[in-house]
Short mmCIF file of C-alpha atoms and ligand atoms in Angstrom, two decimals:
data_model
loop_
_atom_site.label_atom_id
_atom_site.label_comp_id
_atom_site.label_asym_id
_atom_site.label_seq_id
_atom_site.Cartn_x
_atom_site.Cartn_y
_atom_site.Cartn_z
CA MET O 29 -3.58 201.94 -236.56
CA LYS O 30 -0.49 199.71 -236.37
CA VAL O 31 0.99 199.74 -232.88
CA VAL O 32 4.21 198.03 -231.79
CA VAL O 33 4.74 197.44 -228.07
CA VAL O 34 8.32 196.64 -227.03
CA GLY O 35 8.69 194.60 -223.82
CA SER O 36 6.54 192.21 -221.82
CA GLY O 37 6.68 193.35 -218.21
CA VAL O 38 3.56 194.77 -216.63
CA ALA O 39 3.72 198.01 -218.68
CA GLY O 40 4.07 196.25 -222.03
CA LEU O 41 1.48 193.57 -221.30
CA LEU O 42 -1.11 196.07 -220.13
CA ALA O 43 -0.41 198.52 -222.95
CA ALA O 44 -0.75 195.74 -225.54
CA VAL O 45 -3.98 194.36 -224.06
CA LYS O 46 -5.60 197.79 -223.89
CA ALA O 47 -4.36 199.06 -227.25
CA SER O 48 -5.57 195.87 -228.96
CA ARG O 49 -9.19 196.83 -228.25
CA GLN O 50 -8.93 199.45 -231.01
CA HIS O 51 -5.69 198.91 -232.87
CA GLN O 52 -3.63 196.25 -234.62
CA VAL O 53 -0.97 195.45 -232.01
CA THR O 54 2.30 193.53 -232.23
CA LEU O 55 4.14 192.90 -228.96
CA ILE O 56 7.87 192.25 -229.34
CA THR O 57 9.86 190.74 -226.51
CA LYS O 58 13.45 189.55 -226.58
CA ASP O 59 12.93 186.55 -224.30
CA VAL O 60 9.69 184.69 -223.57
CA LEU O 61 6.49 186.56 -222.80
CA GLY O 62 6.59 187.89 -219.23
CA GLU O 63 10.36 187.55 -218.64
CA SER O 64 11.08 190.97 -217.15
CA ASN O 65 11.80 192.84 -213.94
CA THR O 66 8.06 192.68 -213.18
CA HIS O 67 8.14 188.92 -212.90
CA TYR O 68 10.67 189.05 -210.04
CA ALA O 69 9.06 191.91 -208.06
CA GLN O 70 8.53 190.78 -204.49
CA GLY O 71 7.41 193.59 -202.20
CA GLY O 72 4.31 194.57 -204.06
CA ILE O 73 2.37 197.45 -205.39
CA ALA O 74 1.70 200.67 -203.48
CA ALA O 75 -1.76 202.22 -203.70
CA VAL O 76 -4.28 203.70 -201.32
CA THR O 77 -6.97 201.21 -200.31
CA ALA O 78 -7.24 201.74 -196.53
CA THR O 79 -9.73 204.21 -195.10
CA ASP O 80 -7.10 205.55 -192.68
CA ASP O 81 -4.76 206.37 -195.61
CA SER O 82 -5.15 209.06 -198.28
CA ILE O 83 -4.03 209.97 -201.80
CA ALA O 84 -2.54 213.19 -200.38
CA GLU O 85 -0.30 211.15 -198.06
CA HIS O 86 0.79 208.82 -200.85
CA VAL O 87 1.65 211.92 -202.93
CA ALA O 88 3.56 213.48 -200.01
CA ASP O 89 5.57 210.29 -199.34
CA THR O 90 6.46 209.97 -203.04
CA ILE O 91 7.62 213.58 -203.21
CA TYR O 92 9.65 213.29 -199.99
CA ALA O 93 11.48 210.20 -201.28
CA GLY O 94 12.01 211.93 -204.66
CA ALA O 95 14.33 214.46 -202.98
CA GLY O 96 13.06 217.61 -204.69
CA LEU O 97 12.99 216.30 -208.25
CA CYS O 98 9.50 214.82 -208.57
CA TRP O 99 7.18 216.54 -210.99
CA GLU O 100 3.94 216.96 -209.10
CA PRO O 101 1.40 216.47 -211.92
CA ALA O 102 2.98 213.08 -212.65
CA VAL O 103 2.92 212.11 -208.97
CA GLN O 104 -0.72 213.20 -208.70
CA ALA O 105 -1.64 211.10 -211.75
CA LEU O 106 0.25 208.12 -210.30
CA CYS O 107 -1.34 208.19 -206.86
CA GLU O 108 -4.85 209.26 -207.90
CA GLN O 109 -5.15 206.60 -210.60
CA GLY O 110 -3.58 203.91 -208.38
CA PRO O 111 -6.78 202.47 -206.87
CA HIS O 112 -8.41 202.29 -210.35
CA SER O 113 -5.40 200.39 -211.71
CA LEU O 114 -5.56 197.92 -208.84
CA ASN O 115 -9.22 197.24 -209.51
CA GLU O 116 -8.41 196.63 -213.14
CA LEU O 117 -5.76 194.06 -212.15
CA ILE O 118 -8.28 192.36 -209.89
CA ARG O 119 -10.65 192.15 -212.87
CA PHE O 120 -7.81 190.54 -214.87
CA GLY O 121 -7.64 187.87 -212.17
CA VAL O 122 -4.85 189.06 -209.85
CA ASP O 123 -5.56 187.61 -206.42
CA PHE O 124 -4.05 189.96 -203.84
CA ASP O 125 -3.44 188.55 -200.36
CA ARG O 126 -6.28 189.21 -197.89
CA ALA O 127 -6.06 190.64 -194.39
CA GLU O 128 -7.19 188.88 -191.25
CA ALA O 129 -10.59 190.06 -190.03
CA ALA O 130 -9.26 192.37 -187.27
CA ALA O 131 -6.79 194.17 -189.58
CA ALA O 132 -9.44 194.42 -192.31
CA ALA O 133 -11.84 196.08 -189.88
CA GLU O 134 -9.16 198.42 -188.51
CA HIS O 135 -8.03 199.70 -191.93
CA GLY O 136 -11.29 199.40 -193.82
CA THR O 137 -9.87 197.19 -196.59
CA GLU O 138 -10.06 193.48 -197.23
CA TYR O 139 -6.42 193.41 -198.45
CA ALA O 140 -3.32 192.62 -196.40
CA LEU O 141 -1.12 195.72 -196.44
CA GLY O 142 2.66 195.71 -196.11
CA LEU O 143 4.89 198.59 -195.02
CA GLU O 144 8.05 199.61 -196.87
CA ALA O 145 10.63 202.34 -196.56
CA ALA O 146 9.50 205.96 -196.45
CA HIS O 147 5.78 205.14 -196.55
CA SER O 148 3.77 206.85 -193.79
CA HIS O 149 1.18 204.02 -193.93
CA ALA O 150 1.15 200.32 -194.66
CA ARG O 151 -0.22 200.44 -198.24
CA ILE O 152 1.63 197.75 -200.20
CA LEU O 153 -0.57 195.02 -201.65
CA HIS O 154 1.06 191.71 -202.38
CA VAL O 155 0.36 188.35 -204.00
CA GLY O 156 1.45 184.96 -202.64
CA GLY O 157 3.39 186.73 -199.85
CA ASP O 158 6.43 187.79 -201.86
CA ALA O 159 5.48 186.69 -205.39
CA THR O 160 3.61 189.85 -206.41
CA GLY O 161 5.33 190.38 -209.75
CA ALA O 162 4.79 186.79 -210.85
CA GLY O 163 1.13 186.97 -209.78
CA ILE O 164 0.52 190.11 -211.83
CA SER O 165 2.60 189.00 -214.80
CA ASN O 166 0.90 185.59 -215.04
CA ALA O 167 -2.59 187.14 -214.97
CA LEU O 168 -1.68 189.65 -217.69
CA VAL O 169 0.04 187.02 -219.86
CA THR O 170 -3.13 184.89 -219.68
CA THR O 171 -5.24 187.92 -220.61
CA LEU O 172 -2.90 188.80 -223.48
CA ARG O 173 -2.92 185.25 -224.85
CA ARG O 174 -6.71 185.52 -225.16
CA SER O 175 -6.48 188.82 -227.06
CA ASN O 176 -5.74 189.41 -230.74
CA VAL O 177 -2.22 190.77 -230.08
CA THR O 178 0.49 189.29 -232.33
CA VAL O 179 3.41 188.20 -230.12
CA LEU O 180 7.00 187.98 -231.34
CA GLU O 181 9.19 186.28 -228.73
CA HIS O 182 13.00 185.97 -228.86
CA THR O 183 13.05 189.07 -231.02
CA LEU O 184 15.19 192.10 -230.23
CA VAL O 185 14.27 195.60 -231.34
CA THR O 186 17.54 197.07 -232.57
CA ASP O 187 16.46 200.54 -233.69
CA LEU O 188 13.54 202.83 -234.31
CA ILE O 189 12.66 203.71 -237.89
CA LEU O 190 11.80 207.39 -238.37
CA GLU O 191 10.32 209.10 -241.42
CA ASN O 192 10.00 212.89 -241.47
CA HIS O 193 11.01 212.93 -237.79
CA LYS O 194 8.06 210.65 -236.88
CA VAL O 195 7.96 207.02 -235.86
CA ALA O 196 7.48 204.71 -238.85
CA GLY O 197 8.35 201.36 -237.26
CA VAL O 198 11.12 199.31 -235.73
CA SER O 199 14.04 197.21 -236.95
CA VAL O 200 14.26 193.83 -235.27
CA PHE O 201 16.74 190.97 -235.01
CA SER O 202 15.79 187.32 -234.45
CA SER O 203 16.76 183.87 -235.67
CA ASP O 204 15.26 184.98 -239.02
CA GLY O 205 17.85 187.76 -239.23
CA LEU O 206 17.17 191.48 -239.49
CA GLN O 207 13.82 192.86 -240.64
CA ASP O 208 11.71 196.01 -240.42
CA ILE O 209 8.21 196.16 -238.93
CA PRO O 210 6.17 199.21 -239.90
CA ALA O 211 4.07 201.00 -237.23
CA GLU O 212 2.54 204.43 -236.71
CA VAL O 213 2.99 204.14 -232.94
CA VAL O 214 5.73 202.47 -230.91
CA ILE O 215 5.26 202.04 -227.18
CA LEU O 216 8.57 201.36 -225.44
CA ALA O 217 7.97 199.30 -222.30
CA SER O 218 11.28 197.49 -222.25
CA GLY O 219 12.31 198.20 -218.65
CA GLY O 220 15.55 199.27 -217.01
CA ALA O 221 19.24 198.61 -217.31
CA GLY O 222 20.39 196.79 -214.16
CA GLN O 223 22.93 195.01 -216.37
CA LEU O 224 24.92 198.23 -216.50
CA TYR O 225 26.19 197.23 -213.06
CA ARG O 226 28.29 194.37 -211.76
CA HIS O 227 25.81 193.69 -208.97
CA THR O 228 22.10 193.94 -209.71
CA THR O 229 18.84 192.47 -208.51
CA ASN O 230 17.56 192.59 -212.11
CA PRO O 231 17.35 189.63 -214.52
CA ALA O 232 19.68 189.23 -217.52
CA VAL O 233 17.22 190.85 -219.96
CA THR O 234 17.61 194.33 -218.41
CA THR O 235 20.11 195.83 -220.82
CA GLY O 236 18.36 199.18 -221.30
CA ASP O 237 17.57 198.49 -224.97
CA GLY O 238 14.58 200.86 -225.12
CA VAL O 239 16.45 203.83 -223.66
CA ALA O 240 19.40 203.17 -225.98
CA ILE O 241 17.34 202.99 -229.17
CA ALA O 242 15.44 206.15 -228.18
CA LEU O 243 18.76 207.91 -227.53
CA ARG O 244 20.13 206.88 -230.93
CA ALA O 245 16.89 208.04 -232.60
CA GLY O 246 17.33 211.51 -231.10
CA ALA O 247 14.80 211.41 -228.22
CA VAL O 248 15.28 213.55 -225.13
CA LEU O 249 16.24 211.53 -222.03
CA ALA O 250 16.18 212.82 -218.45
CA ASP O 251 17.40 212.06 -214.91
CA LEU O 252 19.88 209.41 -216.10
CA GLU O 253 22.24 210.00 -213.17
CA PHE O 254 19.67 208.62 -210.72
CA TYR O 255 20.09 204.85 -210.43
CA GLN O 256 18.55 203.33 -207.33
CA PHE O 257 20.58 200.76 -205.41
CA HIS O 258 18.47 198.40 -203.33
CA PRO O 259 19.96 198.19 -199.84
CA THR O 260 19.44 194.49 -199.28
CA ALA O 261 20.43 191.98 -201.93
CA LEU O 262 21.60 188.65 -200.57
CA ALA O 263 25.42 188.77 -200.59
CA VAL O 264 25.75 185.81 -202.96
CA PRO O 265 26.41 185.62 -206.72
CA GLY O 266 23.25 186.74 -208.51
CA SER O 267 22.33 189.32 -205.81
CA PHE O 268 18.95 187.76 -204.98
CA LEU O 269 16.61 190.51 -203.73
CA ILE O 270 15.60 190.48 -200.07
CA SER O 271 12.46 192.59 -200.16
CA GLU O 272 12.22 195.77 -198.18
CA ALA O 273 8.98 194.28 -196.88
CA VAL O 274 11.13 192.07 -194.61
CA ARG O 275 12.39 195.24 -192.90
CA GLY O 276 8.83 196.57 -193.08
CA GLU O 277 7.76 193.62 -190.91
CA GLY O 278 10.49 194.42 -188.37
CA ALA O 279 13.82 192.87 -189.49
CA VAL O 280 16.86 194.95 -188.49
CA LEU O 281 20.32 195.59 -189.96
CA ILE O 282 23.40 194.83 -187.87
CA ASN O 283 27.14 195.23 -188.42
CA ASN O 284 29.83 192.67 -187.58
CA ARG O 285 29.86 193.86 -183.95
CA GLY O 286 26.18 192.90 -183.75
CA GLU O 287 25.12 196.58 -183.47
CA ARG O 288 22.10 198.16 -185.16
CA PHE O 289 23.50 201.12 -187.08
CA MET O 290 20.52 202.65 -188.92
CA GLN O 291 19.13 204.28 -185.76
CA ARG O 292 22.07 206.68 -185.63
CA VAL O 293 21.74 207.51 -189.36
CA HIS O 294 18.05 208.44 -189.80
CA PRO O 295 14.95 208.77 -187.58
CA MET O 296 13.17 206.15 -189.74
CA ALA O 297 16.09 203.74 -189.10
CA GLU O 298 15.82 200.61 -191.33
CA LEU O 299 12.83 202.19 -193.10
CA ALA O 300 14.58 205.40 -194.14
CA PRO O 301 14.52 206.18 -197.90
CA ARG O 302 16.36 203.58 -199.92
CA ASP O 303 19.33 205.74 -200.89
CA VAL O 304 20.00 206.57 -197.23
CA VAL O 305 19.92 202.91 -196.14
CA ALA O 306 22.02 201.75 -199.12
CA ARG O 307 24.76 204.31 -198.44
CA ALA O 308 24.76 203.59 -194.71
CA ILE O 309 25.27 199.90 -195.48
CA GLN O 310 28.08 200.78 -197.86
CA GLN O 311 29.76 202.83 -195.10
CA GLU O 312 29.45 200.00 -192.58
CA MET O 313 30.86 197.57 -195.14
CA LEU O 314 33.83 199.84 -195.78
CA ALA O 315 34.44 200.07 -192.04
CA GLN O 316 34.43 196.28 -191.75
CA GLY O 317 36.78 195.59 -194.65
CA GLY O 318 34.09 194.96 -197.29
CA GLU O 319 32.29 192.27 -195.31
CA PRO O 320 28.49 192.42 -195.89
CA VAL O 321 26.21 193.58 -193.10
CA MET O 322 23.56 191.23 -191.71
CA LEU O 323 19.78 191.39 -191.89
CA ASP O 324 18.29 189.89 -188.76
CA ALA O 325 14.71 188.70 -189.23
CA THR O 326 14.85 186.06 -186.51
CA GLY O 327 12.63 188.14 -184.22
CA LEU O 328 9.72 187.66 -186.66
CA GLY O 329 9.53 183.93 -186.04
CA ALA O 330 10.25 181.09 -188.44
CA GLU O 331 6.60 180.20 -189.07
CA PHE O 332 5.58 183.79 -189.90
CA LEU O 333 8.56 184.19 -192.26
CA LYS O 334 7.76 181.00 -194.14
CA GLN O 335 4.17 182.05 -194.67
CA ARG O 336 4.75 185.78 -195.40
CA PHE O 337 7.96 185.37 -197.43
CA PRO O 338 7.87 181.88 -198.95
CA GLY O 339 10.03 182.78 -201.97
CA ILE O 340 12.71 184.56 -199.97
CA SER O 341 12.79 181.79 -197.34
CA ALA O 342 13.23 179.18 -200.09
CA ALA O 343 15.95 181.20 -201.86
CA CYS O 344 17.86 181.55 -198.57
CA ARG O 345 17.65 177.80 -198.04
CA THR O 346 19.29 177.17 -201.42
CA TYR O 347 22.32 179.09 -200.09
CA GLY O 348 22.28 177.13 -196.83
CA LEU O 349 20.77 180.05 -194.87
CA ASN O 350 17.78 179.84 -192.54
CA LEU O 351 16.00 183.21 -192.49
CA GLY O 352 14.08 182.32 -189.33
CA LYS O 353 17.09 181.09 -187.39
CA GLN O 354 20.08 183.24 -188.37
CA PRO O 355 20.89 186.76 -189.66
CA ILE O 356 21.61 186.69 -193.40
CA PRO O 357 24.41 188.62 -195.23
CA VAL O 358 23.15 191.51 -197.37
CA THR O 359 24.71 194.18 -199.57
CA PRO O 360 23.38 196.90 -201.92
CA ALA O 361 22.83 196.15 -205.63
CA ALA O 362 21.60 198.17 -208.63
CA HIS O 363 17.83 197.88 -208.72
CA TYR O 364 15.85 200.59 -210.53
CA TRP O 365 16.54 203.43 -212.96
CA MET O 366 14.63 206.62 -212.23
CA GLY O 367 15.95 208.12 -215.48
CA GLY O 368 14.89 207.21 -218.99
CA VAL O 369 13.05 208.51 -222.04
CA ALA O 370 11.55 211.87 -221.05
CA THR O 371 7.77 211.83 -221.39
CA ASP O 372 4.70 213.83 -220.49
CA VAL O 373 1.98 212.44 -218.22
CA TYR O 374 0.61 210.35 -221.12
CA GLY O 375 3.92 208.66 -221.89
CA ARG O 376 4.54 210.81 -225.01
CA SER O 377 8.20 211.37 -225.80
CA SER O 378 9.85 214.13 -227.84
CA ILE O 379 9.53 212.02 -231.03
CA PRO O 380 6.01 211.97 -232.51
CA GLY O 381 4.57 208.46 -232.34
CA LEU O 382 7.03 207.29 -229.68
CA PHE O 383 5.60 206.51 -226.24
CA ALA O 384 7.56 205.23 -223.25
CA VAL O 385 5.95 203.70 -220.15
CA GLY O 386 7.31 201.92 -217.09
CA GLU O 387 10.99 201.87 -216.10
CA VAL O 388 12.19 202.81 -219.61
CA ALA O 389 10.45 206.17 -219.16
CA CYS O 390 11.09 209.24 -217.07
CA ASN O 391 7.89 211.17 -216.49
CA GLY O 392 8.99 212.79 -213.22
CA SER O 393 6.93 210.62 -210.88
CA HIS O 394 9.97 209.18 -209.07
CA GLY O 395 12.23 212.22 -208.97
CA ALA O 396 15.72 211.48 -207.67
CA ASN O 397 14.71 208.38 -205.74
CA ARG O 398 11.68 206.15 -206.27
CA LEU O 399 9.42 205.36 -203.34
CA ALA O 400 9.34 201.60 -202.71
CA SER O 401 6.66 199.67 -204.61
CA ASN O 402 5.67 202.65 -206.76
CA SER O 403 7.19 201.07 -209.87
CA LEU O 404 4.57 198.42 -210.69
CA LEU O 405 2.00 201.13 -210.05
CA GLU O 406 3.75 203.56 -212.39
CA SER O 407 3.87 200.95 -215.12
CA LEU O 408 0.15 200.27 -214.86
CA VAL O 409 -1.00 203.86 -214.55
CA PHE O 410 1.09 205.26 -217.39
CA ALA O 411 0.51 202.30 -219.73
CA ASP O 412 -3.17 202.93 -219.23
CA ARG O 413 -2.85 206.68 -219.79
CA ALA O 414 -0.79 206.17 -222.96
CA THR O 415 -3.37 203.86 -224.51
CA ASP O 416 -6.03 206.54 -223.91
CA VAL O 417 -4.30 208.97 -226.30
CA LEU O 418 -2.76 206.72 -228.96
CA ASP O 419 -4.78 208.14 -231.82
CA GLN O 420 -4.92 211.73 -230.63
CA PRO O 421 -2.99 214.14 -232.83
CA TRP O 422 0.56 214.62 -231.53
CA PRO O 423 0.89 218.15 -230.19
CA ASN O 424 2.20 220.23 -233.10
CA GLU O 425 5.07 221.67 -231.25
CA PHE O 426 5.70 219.07 -228.64
CA GLU O 427 6.72 220.63 -225.39
CA PHE O 428 7.21 219.03 -222.03
CA ALA O 429 5.11 220.78 -219.43
CA ARG O 430 7.58 219.38 -216.89
CA PHE O 431 10.44 221.33 -218.40
CA HIS O 432 8.43 224.56 -218.19
CA ASP O 433 7.96 224.04 -214.46
CA GLN O 434 11.46 222.67 -213.97
CA PRO O 435 13.70 224.13 -216.71
CA PRO O 436 16.62 221.72 -217.15
CA MET O 437 19.77 222.74 -215.25
CA ARG O 438 21.83 221.26 -218.13
CA GLU O 439 20.89 220.02 -221.62
CA LEU O 440 23.68 217.63 -222.54
CA GLU O 441 24.44 216.49 -226.06
CA ILE O 442 26.57 213.41 -225.98
CA ASP O 443 28.86 211.98 -228.59
CA LEU O 444 28.10 208.31 -229.29
CA GLY O 445 30.88 208.07 -231.85
CA TYR O 446 33.80 205.63 -231.63
CA ASP O 447 37.03 204.79 -233.36
CA SER O 448 36.54 201.72 -235.55
CA ASN O 449 40.04 200.51 -234.60
CA SER O 450 39.21 200.41 -230.88
CA PRO O 451 38.67 197.13 -229.07
CA VAL O 452 35.11 195.78 -228.84
CA VAL O 453 33.29 196.61 -225.59
CA ASP O 454 33.74 194.07 -222.80
CA ARG O 455 30.49 193.74 -220.82
CA VAL O 456 31.99 192.47 -217.55
CA GLU O 457 34.59 195.20 -217.54
CA LEU O 458 31.94 197.84 -218.33
CA GLN O 459 29.80 196.58 -215.44
CA THR O 460 32.80 196.65 -213.08
CA ILE O 461 33.70 200.22 -214.06
CA MET O 462 30.08 201.31 -213.61
CA TRP O 463 29.95 199.68 -210.18
CA ASP O 464 33.29 201.09 -209.01
CA ASN O 465 33.15 204.56 -210.58
CA VAL O 466 29.48 205.37 -211.25
CA GLY O 467 27.92 203.53 -208.31
CA LEU O 468 26.49 204.46 -204.91
CA ALA O 469 29.04 207.25 -204.38
CA ARG O 470 30.74 209.05 -207.27
CA GLU O 471 33.34 211.77 -207.75
CA ASP O 472 34.77 213.80 -210.58
CA LEU O 473 38.02 211.91 -211.16
CA ASP O 474 36.40 208.46 -211.15
CA LEU O 475 33.60 209.61 -213.44
CA ARG O 476 36.06 211.10 -215.94
CA GLN O 477 38.13 207.95 -215.88
CA ALA O 478 35.00 205.86 -216.52
CA ARG O 479 33.98 208.09 -219.41
CA ASN O 480 37.43 207.79 -220.98
CA ASN O 481 37.30 204.02 -220.65
CA PHE O 482 33.91 203.89 -222.37
CA LYS O 483 35.12 206.16 -225.18
CA ALA O 484 37.98 203.75 -225.85
CA TRP O 485 35.61 200.93 -226.85
CA ARG O 486 33.51 200.30 -229.91
CA PRO O 487 30.46 198.08 -230.47
CA GLN O 488 30.78 194.86 -232.44
CA LYS O 489 30.50 195.38 -236.21
CA ARG O 490 26.81 195.32 -237.14
CA SER O 491 27.17 192.53 -239.71
CA LEU O 492 28.75 190.23 -237.09
CA ARG O 493 26.42 190.88 -234.21
CA LEU O 494 24.72 188.29 -232.07
CA PHE O 495 21.92 189.12 -229.67
CA THR O 496 24.35 189.90 -226.85
CA ASP O 497 26.44 192.12 -229.14
CA PHE O 498 23.41 194.35 -229.76
CA GLU O 499 22.85 194.46 -226.00
CA ASP O 500 26.50 195.32 -225.35
CA ALA O 501 26.27 198.18 -227.86
CA ASN O 502 23.23 199.48 -225.99
CA LEU O 503 25.01 199.20 -222.62
CA LEU O 504 27.99 201.10 -224.05
CA ASP O 505 25.82 204.02 -225.25
CA LEU O 506 24.00 204.11 -221.92
CA ALA O 507 27.18 203.92 -219.84
CA LYS O 508 28.42 207.03 -221.67
CA ALA O 509 25.09 208.82 -221.12
CA VAL O 510 24.76 207.95 -217.41
CA THR O 511 28.36 208.91 -216.69
CA SER O 512 28.03 212.26 -218.49
CA ALA O 513 24.86 213.09 -216.54
CA ALA O 514 26.50 212.05 -213.24
CA LEU O 515 29.48 214.30 -214.03
CA ALA O 516 27.21 217.24 -214.81
CA ARG O 517 25.23 217.05 -211.55
CA THR O 518 27.65 218.70 -209.14
CA GLU O 519 25.62 218.09 -205.99
CA SER O 520 24.20 215.15 -204.05
CA ARG O 521 20.49 214.42 -204.32
CA GLY O 522 18.48 211.22 -203.81
CA ALA O 523 20.23 208.27 -205.40
CA HIS O 524 23.00 210.45 -206.87
CA TYR O 525 25.70 210.92 -204.22
CA ARG O 526 28.85 212.88 -205.07
CA LEU O 527 31.73 212.49 -202.61
CA ASP O 528 33.14 215.80 -203.91
CA PHE O 529 29.76 217.60 -203.65
CA PRO O 530 28.09 215.98 -200.62
CA GLU O 531 25.48 218.72 -200.13
CA THR O 532 22.19 219.20 -201.96
CA ASN O 533 22.11 222.47 -203.90
CA PRO O 534 18.56 223.90 -203.78
CA ASN O 535 19.16 225.64 -207.13
CA TYR O 536 19.70 222.26 -208.80
CA ALA O 537 16.24 220.81 -208.12
CA ARG O 538 15.88 220.54 -211.90
CA PRO O 539 16.43 217.74 -214.40
CA ILE O 540 19.45 217.21 -216.60
CA THR O 541 18.42 216.19 -220.09
CA VAL O 542 20.53 214.17 -222.50
CA ARG O 543 20.28 213.68 -226.25
CA LYS O 544 22.74 212.50 -228.82
CA ALA O 545 24.97 215.15 -230.42
C1 SIN Z 604 11.30 195.22 -202.62
O1 SIN Z 604 10.51 194.29 -202.52
O2 SIN Z 604 12.04 195.59 -201.73
C2 SIN Z 604 11.39 195.92 -203.94
C3 SIN Z 604 10.20 196.74 -204.14
C4 SIN Z 604 10.50 197.87 -205.05
O3 SIN Z 604 11.59 197.96 -205.61
O4 SIN Z 604 9.65 198.73 -205.19
#
């Protein structure tokens, strides 16, 4: 069977390697192999390896962070299959950091385990201190290069090709121009859309291309209103991520009066769920005229910081900051999209032949707010599960079990049309509107204004498009979709906080789905 994999983060690399054992696989990536969110992941990968931890506790922590919107079968699959996925990575050559003898004996595992927000146990494995993503990505790229997968770099997938409502291939754009690549199966693994926002921890490639092409092809999307903002990006241009693991080791957040403020916000203080910490920081920043808050890691000792967080320490130094000697300025930034292409627990979407795995997908395992370090795990587990069923017949009448358990509270159909006389979309302006109006805290008026702004733009004419023009067109479609979903959810839950509806409505613990009109 001909299989096209789109994207080369952990989900795409693993899916391509595994699928190539039985199928003819082409992996398409718009930059170089491995350039993705995965590559920059610091904190690590959550999975149960310690004897004093349990799958049931990992499931419970994931569901608590997910604020009532996780779909339990997906969470079970994620946490149960986690240890198997780790072992597979180890076989591919990933060298996770080891624990010192005393800690290894205490927890019954040879691996060094980090703690991050909302985890009841230290269970985060890491590589090279804070270079986990690069460690995993490099091992998988090496494995892929030895396989028989055909790799197309610097190639952008612009659209899905459907025949009789089934996947028949993809259209791509590269320096050779536009061409079609036929395939019976397409696995989207193209990551998130941090570039929707003015401030993001994500690299430049994260323009949500996979979600946008699925939307245009008619796929069902879900949970788009839930965008996770990481609480602690360095307050410098580029929003360099300061891993939650730094707080996990004991760093604290202070305001400009030198006071710790998280203790009065949540019993877990700096390790409360991410949405809680991010909003608390935003509040403190508002109260101090927009000035960033400070992350104080000095209590951990300069030597420990250099050895446990070599990448972060080095990045701070490039901005003239010494992590071991002074508090550093931090601010929230867009980090991870819980929403995406709606799938079942095998990554199957509503379009026969179209799979989605990793951040591009929404299978219900993260709910309204992803638990820290569950994303690399999700990519691995669901890429693996998808490749197990590639040649199984697509269910005749595809139905999402999730939507039986959690019938959607709204099924939106959104208009992607535009007036051909309108001005061409401006990416920086779009990102600014998303940050200001569809960011950490939203309300009706701002959301409507944002939607009107997006409707007043058009994408660049197809015949004139450059790579970035295709990306801008994708961002425009997604901005409309996210804003519509955020308007429709008239409550606050997880990462979606409505100033005009600050309470959680227990009747709304159900997804909102979006498809094109
Ligand atoms: C971090 O290192 O704080 C990011 C980890 C994650 O997003 O899961």
